[in-house]
């Protein structure tokens, strides 16, 4: 069995800062860097013949159409990621529906792409998220953490009463491609000052990619047919030493016999296997 790796890149660009109300030139330029770094990231993937999945807010599609067309033309998957990177937990049902519809329209108009999957910004759900994913005709989500190396079907209608056992809702046909904060470059590398204090970005890229590779190695030991799902952000990943270690990580994975897949492929394989 070929152990698989899904490289996923959240191309948040300026939307990541807008949603925090940070629209002055400083934070905006951090978002801009994500667009600037797209060609070098695409170059790393192209030279190794690796296909990835880019989760892109509708706002980024409209702000950086050229970079999004480069991603599309290189054969990578483009999938939904909110309109302006909204925190879904703050949205009404109608507001959440609007972020999906507005983004689908932007993907179609700007790129001629019909996305089949979604990753919610900041990896959160409301009670409406799964029904809205079904309504939009998507086949997968990639925002939850209930498993690690294997997709699963998401539930809807869960309940968490304060004085009784958790109530598991109905299993749907939407495939979950699980994520993990320990496999996300943003909290590990990026510096951020907020009301909660300063998030220093405690790791060097070398340490982080060592951990990413260890995660893959463990998968080959216990679940060789699984898929390791790694998350990156072009505005975080694209800088100097991080790209150096990203390239080394990809080379190590190739030497270890990894096969690279998009999230759409993972979801379709899972559905085809009838699990
Ligand atoms: Zn994001």
Tab-separated table of C-alpha atoms in Angstrom, residues 118-261:
chain	number	residue	atom	x	y	z
A	118	UNK	CA	-14.823	23.194	1.965
A	119	UNK	CA	-12.617	24.009	4.940
A	120	UNK	CA	-14.213	26.367	7.434
A	121	UNK	CA	-11.989	29.263	8.511
A	122	UNK	CA	-10.540	28.546	11.960
A	123	UNK	CA	-11.894	24.996	11.821
A	124	UNK	CA	-15.237	25.441	13.510
A	125	UNK	CA	-18.799	24.386	12.751
A	126	UNK	CA	-22.255	25.644	13.613
A	127	UNK	CA	-25.396	23.520	13.744
A	128	UNK	CA	-26.037	24.707	10.186
A	129	UNK	CA	-22.671	23.931	8.607
A	130	UNK	CA	-23.244	20.320	7.564
A	131	UNK	CA	-26.749	20.911	6.166
A	132	UNK	CA	-25.335	23.884	4.209
A	133	UNK	CA	-22.505	21.711	2.833
A	134	UNK	CA	-25.120	19.186	1.697
A	135	UNK	CA	-27.271	21.963	0.229
A	136	UNK	CA	-24.299	23.264	-1.780
A	137	UNK	CA	-23.718	19.817	-3.286
A	138	UNK	CA	-20.196	19.489	-1.891
A	139	UNK	CA	-18.730	16.051	-1.163
A	140	UNK	CA	-16.284	16.795	1.630
A	141	UNK	CA	-15.245	19.024	4.511
A	142	UNK	CA	-11.774	19.374	5.992
A	143	UNK	CA	-12.161	21.149	9.358
A	144	UNK	CA	-12.675	18.534	12.096
A	145	UNK	CA	-10.288	16.415	14.174
A	146	UNK	CA	-12.189	13.252	15.107
A	147	UNK	CA	-9.616	10.953	13.453
A	148	UNK	CA	-6.191	11.400	11.939
A	149	UNK	CA	-5.098	9.112	9.073
A	150	UNK	CA	-8.462	8.088	7.662
A	151	UNK	CA	-11.453	10.066	6.391
A	152	UNK	CA	-14.849	9.518	7.988
A	153	UNK	CA	-18.430	10.654	7.510
A	154	UNK	CA	-19.489	13.772	9.437
A	155	UNK	CA	-22.580	13.875	11.643
A	156	UNK	CA	-25.285	16.482	11.904
A	157	UNK	CA	-27.658	17.127	14.772
A	158	UNK	CA	-25.228	16.402	17.629
A	159	UNK	CA	-26.306	17.665	21.049
A	160	UNK	CA	-24.195	18.389	24.098
A	161	UNK	CA	-26.545	18.629	27.107
A	162	UNK	CA	-24.785	19.914	30.239
A	163	UNK	CA	-26.235	17.236	32.495
A	164	UNK	CA	-26.399	14.118	30.294
A	165	UNK	CA	-24.191	12.076	27.981
A	166	UNK	CA	-23.289	13.512	24.594
A	167	UNK	CA	-25.882	12.808	21.909
A	168	UNK	CA	-24.390	11.707	18.580
A	169	UNK	CA	-26.405	12.950	15.613
A	170	UNK	CA	-27.112	11.409	12.247
A	171	UNK	CA	-24.218	10.260	10.052
A	172	UNK	CA	-24.290	12.046	6.709
A	173	UNK	CA	-22.704	11.246	3.341
A	174	UNK	CA	-20.266	14.182	3.621
A	175	UNK	CA	-16.663	12.980	3.888
A	176	UNK	CA	-14.519	14.493	6.622
A	177	UNK	CA	-10.812	14.820	5.800
A	178	UNK	CA	-9.443	15.449	9.274
A	179	UNK	CA	-7.019	18.186	10.275
A	180	UNK	CA	-4.946	18.807	13.424
A	181	UNK	CA	-3.468	21.924	15.018
A	182	UNK	CA	-0.209	19.989	15.416
A	183	UNK	CA	-0.044	19.752	11.608
A	184	UNK	CA	-0.784	23.430	10.932
A	185	UNK	CA	2.099	25.829	10.333
A	186	UNK	CA	0.261	28.937	11.519
A	187	UNK	CA	0.149	28.396	15.308
A	188	UNK	CA	3.617	26.856	15.259
A	189	UNK	CA	5.511	29.455	13.293
A	190	UNK	CA	3.620	32.706	13.155
A	191	UNK	CA	3.941	35.596	15.531
A	192	UNK	CA	0.636	37.147	16.601
A	193	UNK	CA	-0.294	39.741	19.201
A	194	UNK	CA	-3.870	39.599	20.415
A	195	UNK	CA	-6.023	40.274	23.470
A	196	UNK	CA	-4.928	36.869	24.709
A	197	UNK	CA	-1.287	37.952	24.600
A	198	UNK	CA	1.497	37.245	22.157
A	199	UNK	CA	1.549	33.978	20.258
A	200	UNK	CA	5.261	33.748	19.623
A	201	UNK	CA	5.411	31.041	16.981
A	202	UNK	CA	7.560	28.840	19.227
A	203	UNK	CA	9.099	26.471	16.714
A	204	UNK	CA	11.681	26.748	14.020
A	205	UNK	CA	10.694	25.362	10.629
A	206	UNK	CA	13.271	22.601	11.068
A	207	UNK	CA	11.589	21.381	14.250
A	208	UNK	CA	8.137	21.668	12.764
A	209	UNK	CA	8.910	19.674	9.633
A	210	UNK	CA	10.658	17.024	11.725
A	211	UNK	CA	7.391	16.625	13.637
A	212	UNK	CA	5.371	16.542	10.402
A	213	UNK	CA	7.592	13.801	9.053
A	214	UNK	CA	7.391	11.844	12.325
A	215	UNK	CA	3.622	11.989	12.029
A	216	UNK	CA	3.868	10.438	8.563
A	217	UNK	CA	6.321	7.782	9.815
A	218	UNK	CA	3.954	6.705	12.586
A	219	UNK	CA	1.174	6.389	10.015
A	220	UNK	CA	3.308	4.026	7.902
A	221	UNK	CA	3.697	1.832	11.010
A	222	UNK	CA	0.072	1.581	12.090
A	223	UNK	CA	-1.986	2.515	9.025
A	224	UNK	CA	0.103	2.209	5.856
A	225	UNK	CA	-2.925	2.839	3.621
A	226	UNK	CA	-3.787	6.060	5.440
A	227	UNK	CA	-3.355	9.677	4.517
A	228	UNK	CA	-1.378	12.302	6.427
A	229	UNK	CA	-3.026	15.705	6.043
A	230	UNK	CA	-0.643	18.648	6.400
A	231	UNK	CA	-1.819	22.269	6.523
A	232	UNK	CA	0.159	25.325	5.444
A	233	UNK	CA	-0.497	28.993	4.754
A	234	UNK	CA	1.377	30.635	1.858
A	235	UNK	CA	1.915	33.784	3.963
A	236	UNK	CA	3.578	31.664	6.677
A	237	UNK	CA	5.271	28.946	4.643
A	238	UNK	CA	6.610	31.124	1.852
A	239	UNK	CA	9.553	32.695	3.706
A	240	UNK	CA	13.205	31.677	3.401
A	241	UNK	CA	14.167	28.949	5.846
A	242	UNK	CA	10.613	27.617	5.898
A	243	UNK	CA	10.673	26.941	2.157
A	244	UNK	CA	14.078	25.339	2.541
A	245	UNK	CA	12.688	22.864	5.070
A	246	UNK	CA	9.407	22.446	3.162
A	247	UNK	CA	11.395	21.312	0.137
A	248	UNK	CA	13.435	18.918	2.287
A	249	UNK	CA	10.219	17.544	3.845
A	250	UNK	CA	8.753	16.877	0.393
A	251	UNK	CA	11.966	15.171	-0.722
A	252	UNK	CA	12.016	12.960	2.381
A	253	UNK	CA	8.407	11.963	1.780
A	254	UNK	CA	9.158	11.075	-1.837
A	255	UNK	CA	12.178	9.016	-0.767
A	256	UNK	CA	9.953	7.229	1.764
A	257	UNK	CA	7.557	6.246	-1.045
A	258	UNK	CA	4.706	8.640	-0.239
A	259	UNK	CA	2.025	9.264	-2.841
A	260	UNK	CA	0.598	12.778	-2.952
A	261	UNK	CA	-3.157	13.260	-3.274
